[in-house]
Coordinates of C-alpha atoms in Angstrom, one line a residue:
X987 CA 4.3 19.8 11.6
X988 CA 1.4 20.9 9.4
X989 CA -0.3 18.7 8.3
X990 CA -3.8 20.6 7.2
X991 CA -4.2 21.7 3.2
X992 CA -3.8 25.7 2.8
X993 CA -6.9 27.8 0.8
X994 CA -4.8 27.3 -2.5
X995 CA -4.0 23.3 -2.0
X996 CA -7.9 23.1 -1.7
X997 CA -9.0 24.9 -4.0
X998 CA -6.6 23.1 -6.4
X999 CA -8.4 19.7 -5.4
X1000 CA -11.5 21.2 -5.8
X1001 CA -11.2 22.4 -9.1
X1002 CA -9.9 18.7 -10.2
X1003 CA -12.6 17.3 -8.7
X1004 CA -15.4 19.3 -10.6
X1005 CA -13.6 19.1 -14.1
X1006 CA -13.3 15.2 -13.7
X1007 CA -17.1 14.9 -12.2
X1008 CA -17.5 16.4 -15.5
X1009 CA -16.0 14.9 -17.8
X1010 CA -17.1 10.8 -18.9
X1011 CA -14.5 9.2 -16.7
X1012 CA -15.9 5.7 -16.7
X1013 CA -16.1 5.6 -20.5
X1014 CA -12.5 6.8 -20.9
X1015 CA -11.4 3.7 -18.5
X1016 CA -13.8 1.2 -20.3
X1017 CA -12.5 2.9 -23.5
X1018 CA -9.1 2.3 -22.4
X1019 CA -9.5 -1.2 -21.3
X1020 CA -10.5 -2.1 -24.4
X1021 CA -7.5 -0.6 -26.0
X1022 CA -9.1 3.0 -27.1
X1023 CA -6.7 5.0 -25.3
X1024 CA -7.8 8.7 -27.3
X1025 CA -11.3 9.1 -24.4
X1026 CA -8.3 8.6 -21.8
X1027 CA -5.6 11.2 -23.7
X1028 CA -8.2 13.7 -23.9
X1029 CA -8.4 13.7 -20.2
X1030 CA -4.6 13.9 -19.8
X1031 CA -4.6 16.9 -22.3
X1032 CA -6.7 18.8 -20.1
X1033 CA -5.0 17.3 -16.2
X1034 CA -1.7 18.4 -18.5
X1035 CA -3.6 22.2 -18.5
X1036 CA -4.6 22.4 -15.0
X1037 CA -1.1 21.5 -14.4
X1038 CA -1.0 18.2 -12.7
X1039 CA 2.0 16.6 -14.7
X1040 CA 3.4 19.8 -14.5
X1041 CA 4.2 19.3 -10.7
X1042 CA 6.4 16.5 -11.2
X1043 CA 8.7 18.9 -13.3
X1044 CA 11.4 21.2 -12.6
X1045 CA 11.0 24.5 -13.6
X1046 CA 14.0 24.3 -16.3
X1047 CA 12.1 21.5 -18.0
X1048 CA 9.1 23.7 -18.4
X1049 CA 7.2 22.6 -15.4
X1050 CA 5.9 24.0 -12.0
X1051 CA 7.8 21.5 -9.3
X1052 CA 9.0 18.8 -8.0
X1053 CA 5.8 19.6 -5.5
X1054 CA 5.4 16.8 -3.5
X1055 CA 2.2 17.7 -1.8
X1056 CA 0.6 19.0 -4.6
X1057 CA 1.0 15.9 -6.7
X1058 CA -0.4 13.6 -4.2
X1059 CA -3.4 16.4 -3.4
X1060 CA -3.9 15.9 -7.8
X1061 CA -3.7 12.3 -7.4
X1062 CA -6.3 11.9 -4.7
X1063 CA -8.4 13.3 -7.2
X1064 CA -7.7 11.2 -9.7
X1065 CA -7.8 8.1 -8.0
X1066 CA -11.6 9.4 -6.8
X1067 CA -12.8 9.5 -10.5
X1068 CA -10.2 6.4 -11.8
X1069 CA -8.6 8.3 -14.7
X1070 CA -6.8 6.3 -17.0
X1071 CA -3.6 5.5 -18.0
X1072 CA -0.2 5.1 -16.7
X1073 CA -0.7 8.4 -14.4
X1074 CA 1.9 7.2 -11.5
X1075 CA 4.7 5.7 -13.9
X1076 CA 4.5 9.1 -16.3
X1077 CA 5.5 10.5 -12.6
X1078 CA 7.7 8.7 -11.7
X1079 CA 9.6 8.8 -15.2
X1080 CA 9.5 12.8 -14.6
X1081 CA 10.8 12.3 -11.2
X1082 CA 13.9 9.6 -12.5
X1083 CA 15.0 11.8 -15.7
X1084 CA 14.9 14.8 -13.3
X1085 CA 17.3 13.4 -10.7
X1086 CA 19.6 11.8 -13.1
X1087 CA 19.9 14.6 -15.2
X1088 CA 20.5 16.7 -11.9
X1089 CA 23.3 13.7 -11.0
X1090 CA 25.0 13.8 -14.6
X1091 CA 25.3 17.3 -13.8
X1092 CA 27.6 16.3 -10.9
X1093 CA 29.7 13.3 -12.4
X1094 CA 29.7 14.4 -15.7
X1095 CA 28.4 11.6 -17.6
X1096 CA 26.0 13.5 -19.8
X1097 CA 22.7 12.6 -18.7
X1098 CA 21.1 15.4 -19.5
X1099 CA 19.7 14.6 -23.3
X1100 CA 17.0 12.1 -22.4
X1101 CA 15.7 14.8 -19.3
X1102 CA 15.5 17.8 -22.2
X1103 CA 13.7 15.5 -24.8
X1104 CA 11.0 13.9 -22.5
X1105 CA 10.0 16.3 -19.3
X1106 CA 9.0 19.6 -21.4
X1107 CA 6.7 16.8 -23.1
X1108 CA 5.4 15.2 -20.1
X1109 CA 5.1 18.5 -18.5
X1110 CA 2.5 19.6 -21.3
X1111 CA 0.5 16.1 -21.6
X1112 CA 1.8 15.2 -25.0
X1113 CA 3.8 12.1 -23.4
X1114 CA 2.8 9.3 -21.7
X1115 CA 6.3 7.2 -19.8
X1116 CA 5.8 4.2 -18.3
X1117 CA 8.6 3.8 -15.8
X1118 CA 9.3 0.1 -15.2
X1119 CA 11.4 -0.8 -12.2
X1120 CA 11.5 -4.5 -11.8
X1121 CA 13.2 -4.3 -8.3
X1122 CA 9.9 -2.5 -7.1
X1123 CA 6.9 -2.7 -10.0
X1124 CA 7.7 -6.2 -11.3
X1125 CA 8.5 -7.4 -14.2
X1126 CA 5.4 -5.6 -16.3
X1127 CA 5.6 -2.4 -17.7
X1128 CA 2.1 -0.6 -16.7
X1129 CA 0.3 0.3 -20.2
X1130 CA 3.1 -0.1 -22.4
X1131 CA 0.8 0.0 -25.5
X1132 CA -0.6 3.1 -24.7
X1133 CA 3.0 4.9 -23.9
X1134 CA 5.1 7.2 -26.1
X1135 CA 8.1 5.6 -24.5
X1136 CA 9.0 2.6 -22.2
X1137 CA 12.0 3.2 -19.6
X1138 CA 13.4 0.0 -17.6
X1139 CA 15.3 0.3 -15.4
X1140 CA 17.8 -3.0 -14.9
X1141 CA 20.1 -2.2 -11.8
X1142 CA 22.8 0.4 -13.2
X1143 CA 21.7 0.5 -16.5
X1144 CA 18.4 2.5 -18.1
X1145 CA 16.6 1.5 -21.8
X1146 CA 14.0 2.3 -24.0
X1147 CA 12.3 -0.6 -25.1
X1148 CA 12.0 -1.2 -28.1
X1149 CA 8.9 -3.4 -28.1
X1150 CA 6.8 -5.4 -25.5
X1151 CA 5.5 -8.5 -24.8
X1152 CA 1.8 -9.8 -25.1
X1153 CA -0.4 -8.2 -22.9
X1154 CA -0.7 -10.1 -19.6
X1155 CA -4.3 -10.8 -17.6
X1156 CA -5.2 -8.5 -15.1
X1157 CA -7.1 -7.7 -12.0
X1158 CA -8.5 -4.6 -13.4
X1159 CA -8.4 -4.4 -17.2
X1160 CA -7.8 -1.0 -17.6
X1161 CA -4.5 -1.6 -16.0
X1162 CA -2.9 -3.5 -19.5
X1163 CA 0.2 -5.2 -18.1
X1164 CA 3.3 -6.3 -20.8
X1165 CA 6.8 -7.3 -20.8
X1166 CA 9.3 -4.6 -21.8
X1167 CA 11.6 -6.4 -24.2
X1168 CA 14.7 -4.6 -26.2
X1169 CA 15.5 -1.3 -26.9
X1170 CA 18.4 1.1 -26.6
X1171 CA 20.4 1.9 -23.5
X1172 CA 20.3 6.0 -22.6
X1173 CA 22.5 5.9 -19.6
X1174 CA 24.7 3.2 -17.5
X1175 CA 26.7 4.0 -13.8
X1176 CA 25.6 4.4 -10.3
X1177 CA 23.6 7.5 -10.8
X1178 CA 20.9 4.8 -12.8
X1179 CA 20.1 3.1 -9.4
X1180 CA 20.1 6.2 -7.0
X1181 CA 17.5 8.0 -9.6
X1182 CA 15.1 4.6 -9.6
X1183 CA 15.2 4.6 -6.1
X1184 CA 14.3 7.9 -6.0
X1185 CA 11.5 7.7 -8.8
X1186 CA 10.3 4.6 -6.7
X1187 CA 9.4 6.4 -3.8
X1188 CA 7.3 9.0 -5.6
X1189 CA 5.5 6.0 -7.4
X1190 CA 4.9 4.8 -3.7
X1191 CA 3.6 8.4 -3.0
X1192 CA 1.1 9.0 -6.0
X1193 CA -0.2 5.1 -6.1
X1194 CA -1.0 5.8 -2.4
X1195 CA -2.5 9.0 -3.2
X1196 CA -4.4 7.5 -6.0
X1197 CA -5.4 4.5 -3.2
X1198 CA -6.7 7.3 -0.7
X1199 CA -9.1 9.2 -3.7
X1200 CA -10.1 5.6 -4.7
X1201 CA -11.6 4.4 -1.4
X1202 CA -13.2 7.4 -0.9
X1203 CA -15.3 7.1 -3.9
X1204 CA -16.0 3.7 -2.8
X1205 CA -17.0 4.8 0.9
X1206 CA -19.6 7.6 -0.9
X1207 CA -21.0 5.5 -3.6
X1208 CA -21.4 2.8 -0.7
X1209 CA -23.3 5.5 1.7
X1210 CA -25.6 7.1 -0.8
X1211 CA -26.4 3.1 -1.9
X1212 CA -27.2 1.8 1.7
X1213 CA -29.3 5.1 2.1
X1214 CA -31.6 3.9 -0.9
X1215 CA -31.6 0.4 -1.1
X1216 CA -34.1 -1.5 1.2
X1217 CA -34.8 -4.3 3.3
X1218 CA -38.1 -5.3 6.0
X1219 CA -39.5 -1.7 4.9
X1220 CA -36.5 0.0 5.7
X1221 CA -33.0 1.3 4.2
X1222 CA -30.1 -1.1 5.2
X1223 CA -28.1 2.0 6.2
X1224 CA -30.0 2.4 9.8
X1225 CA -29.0 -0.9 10.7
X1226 CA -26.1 -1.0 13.1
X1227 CA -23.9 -3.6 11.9
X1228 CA -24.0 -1.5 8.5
X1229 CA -23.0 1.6 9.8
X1230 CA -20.3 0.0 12.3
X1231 CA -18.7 -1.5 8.7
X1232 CA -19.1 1.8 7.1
X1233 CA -17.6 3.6 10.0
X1234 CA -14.9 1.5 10.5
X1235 CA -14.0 2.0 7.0
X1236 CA -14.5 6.0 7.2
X1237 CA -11.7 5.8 10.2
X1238 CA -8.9 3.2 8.1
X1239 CA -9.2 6.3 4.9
X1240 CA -9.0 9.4 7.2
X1241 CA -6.1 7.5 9.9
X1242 CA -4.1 7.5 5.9
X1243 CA -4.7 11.0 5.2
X1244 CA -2.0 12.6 7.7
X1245 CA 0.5 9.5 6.7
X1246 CA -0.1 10.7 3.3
X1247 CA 0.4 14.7 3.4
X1248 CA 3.4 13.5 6.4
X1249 CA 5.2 11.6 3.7
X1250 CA 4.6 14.1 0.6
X1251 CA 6.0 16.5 3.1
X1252 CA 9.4 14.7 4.2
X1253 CA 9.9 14.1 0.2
X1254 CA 9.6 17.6 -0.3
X1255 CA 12.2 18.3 2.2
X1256 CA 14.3 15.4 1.2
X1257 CA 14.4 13.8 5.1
X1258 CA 16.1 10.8 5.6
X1259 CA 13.1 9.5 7.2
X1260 CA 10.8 10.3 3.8
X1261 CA 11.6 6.4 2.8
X1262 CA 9.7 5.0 6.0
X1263 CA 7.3 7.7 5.7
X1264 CA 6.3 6.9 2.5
X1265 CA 6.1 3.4 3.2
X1266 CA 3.7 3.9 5.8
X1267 CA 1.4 6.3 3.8
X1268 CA 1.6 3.3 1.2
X1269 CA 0.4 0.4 3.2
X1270 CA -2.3 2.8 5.1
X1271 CA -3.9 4.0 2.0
X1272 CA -3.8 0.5 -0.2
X1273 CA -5.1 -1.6 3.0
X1274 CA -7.8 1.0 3.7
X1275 CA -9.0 1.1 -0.3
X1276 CA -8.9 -2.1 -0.4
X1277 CA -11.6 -2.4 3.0
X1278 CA -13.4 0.4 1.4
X1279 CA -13.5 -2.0 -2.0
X1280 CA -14.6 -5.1 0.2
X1281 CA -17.2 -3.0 2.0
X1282 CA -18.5 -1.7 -0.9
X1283 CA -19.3 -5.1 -3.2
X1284 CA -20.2 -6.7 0.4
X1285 CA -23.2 -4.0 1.4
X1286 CA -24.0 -3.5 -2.7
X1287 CA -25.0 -7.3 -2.8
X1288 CA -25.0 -9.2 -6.0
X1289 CA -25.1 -6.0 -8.0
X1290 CA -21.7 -5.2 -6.9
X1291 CA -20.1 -8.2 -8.7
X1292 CA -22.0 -6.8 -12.0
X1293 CA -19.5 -5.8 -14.6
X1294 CA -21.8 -3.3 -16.2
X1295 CA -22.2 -1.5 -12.7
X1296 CA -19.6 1.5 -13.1
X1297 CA -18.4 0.8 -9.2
X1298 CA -16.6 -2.4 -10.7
X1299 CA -13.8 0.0 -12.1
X1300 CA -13.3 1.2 -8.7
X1301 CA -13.7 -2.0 -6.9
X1302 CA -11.2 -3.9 -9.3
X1303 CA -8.7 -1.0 -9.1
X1304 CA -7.9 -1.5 -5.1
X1305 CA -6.1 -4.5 -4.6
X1306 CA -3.8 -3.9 -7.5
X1307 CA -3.0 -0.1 -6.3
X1308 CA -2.4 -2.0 -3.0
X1309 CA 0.4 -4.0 -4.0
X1310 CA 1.4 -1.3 -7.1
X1311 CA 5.0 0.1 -6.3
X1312 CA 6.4 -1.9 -2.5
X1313 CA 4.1 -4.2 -1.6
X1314 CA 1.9 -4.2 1.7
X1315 CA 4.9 -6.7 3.6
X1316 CA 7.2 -5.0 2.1
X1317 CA 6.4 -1.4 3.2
X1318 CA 5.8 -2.7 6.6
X1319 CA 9.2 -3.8 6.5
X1320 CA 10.5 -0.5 5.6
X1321 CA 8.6 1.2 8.2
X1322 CA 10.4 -1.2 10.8
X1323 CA 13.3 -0.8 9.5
X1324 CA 13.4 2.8 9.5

């Protein structure tokens, strides 16, 4: 299996890359924590023009996929430059109105409005979903004040909420956490469940896409500071115990890379192994952000615990990601199981 990015794949990443390097990303997630989400919608408005929520789509919804490995090749890029915003649950929502609307299809219970209202929006950027599973994200809906619409998901039944609960405190503040409360059921049977489960796994997927991008940012803004910062007249890069922790760190992000494009690729082809796969990709990535994150405030010093210091937004993203969507014992689990 291959498991290499083609010309176009790369390209695609690049081009992310160099739009977000432009763009103020840090003052769109400082914006956002404080509750100014139109910095952070700006920047969806033009990820929605490149395309990225696009590839969560079907192409009879107006959009460009499902595409698997191109989603998690987007959101490696935009865990790198920690973009704003409920990114993985708008996803995830595409990815569970898609199935259930492709399962209503088959049983005839008429799922099919909520699919043709929503994806065509989240396809061109003008939605944010957040997609709240309990059984796998908790309790908290992810940015529910920011959303255009709250799904829950409650076993075989699916709502919009109607309202929310007061935000809750958080590791990272720009992830604002809230109770889902109310609303109006939009579908009820077995097909609920099999699409959340479904929707799950490519949460799992893009947070551990989002995880890889993160710790590499990390891992470079830790080189280039080790390269300038000094100690006995010299930087504290050449010493050996600082590179052995740097390199040790460089081998936990790239050993999650092939897990990553592995799993993105048994989605795509809908294996019955994709479940284990992803869970693997998952734990790999989160654990090796989270070292990166650890690495990073340890060789920064005291300036790493700063909140003004931009690397804090990275740095308070990696344990959440980590235990986002199946947590660490729970996707070793799955692996074991599967």
């Amino acid at each position: 299996m291959r498991f290499l990015l083609d010309d176009e794949q790369r390209e695609f990443a690049r081009s992310l890359d160099g739009m977000l390097t432009a763009a103020d990303t840090p003052g769109a997630a400082r914006a956002w924590a404080a509750g100014d989400t139109a910095p952070g919608r700006a920047l969806w408005a033009r990820l929605a023009e490149a395309g990225v929520l696009a590839l969560a789509v079907p192409e009879r919804h107006e959009g460009l996929g499902p595409l698997p490995l191109e989603l998690a090749v987007a959101f490696v890029e935009l865990g790198r430059h920690a973009v704003p915003g409920p990114l993985v649950e708008t996803v995830a929502a595409a990815a569970f109105l898609d199935r259930l609307d492709g399962l209503g299809r088959l049983d005839g219970l008429g799922h099919a409005g909520a699919a043709a209202e929503w994806l065509p929006r989240i396809a061109g950027g003008k939605a944010l979903v957040s997609l709240c599973v309990p059984a796998a994200s908790g309790p908290y809906a992810l940015d529910p004040d920011a959303a255009d619409a709250v799904l829950v998901v409650d076993g075989d039944t699916v709502r919009l909420a109607a309202t929310t609960g007061p935000l809750q405190p958080s590791a990272d503040p720009v992830r604002r956490l809230a109770r889902p409360l109310g609303g109006t059921v939009l579908a009820r049977g077995p097909a609920v469940a099999v699409a959340a489960s479904h929707a799950a796994e490519v949460a799992a997927l893009a947070t551990a896409a989002q995880s890889l991008g993160l710790g590499r940012a990390l891992l470079d803004r830790t080189v280039g500071y080790v390269g300038q910062r000094t100690q006995f007249g010299v930087a504290i890069g050449s010493f050996q115990a600082v590179k052995h922790r740097l390199a040790d760190t460089l081998i936990a992000l790239e050993f999650a890379q092939p897990l990553l494009h592995s799993a993105a690729l048994a989605l795509a082809a809908g294996a019955d192994h994709a479940s284990a796969e992803i869970a693997a990709a998952k734990v790999t990535a989160g654990e090796a952000a989270y070292t990166a994150a650890r690495t990073a405030l340890q060789l920064h010093g005291a300036v790493g615990y700063t909140e003004e210091l931009d690397l804090a937004l990275w740095i308070r993203k990696a344990r959440p990601l980590r235990d986002a969507w199946v947590t660490p014992a729970a996707c070793r689990a799955r692996v074991l199981a599967g």
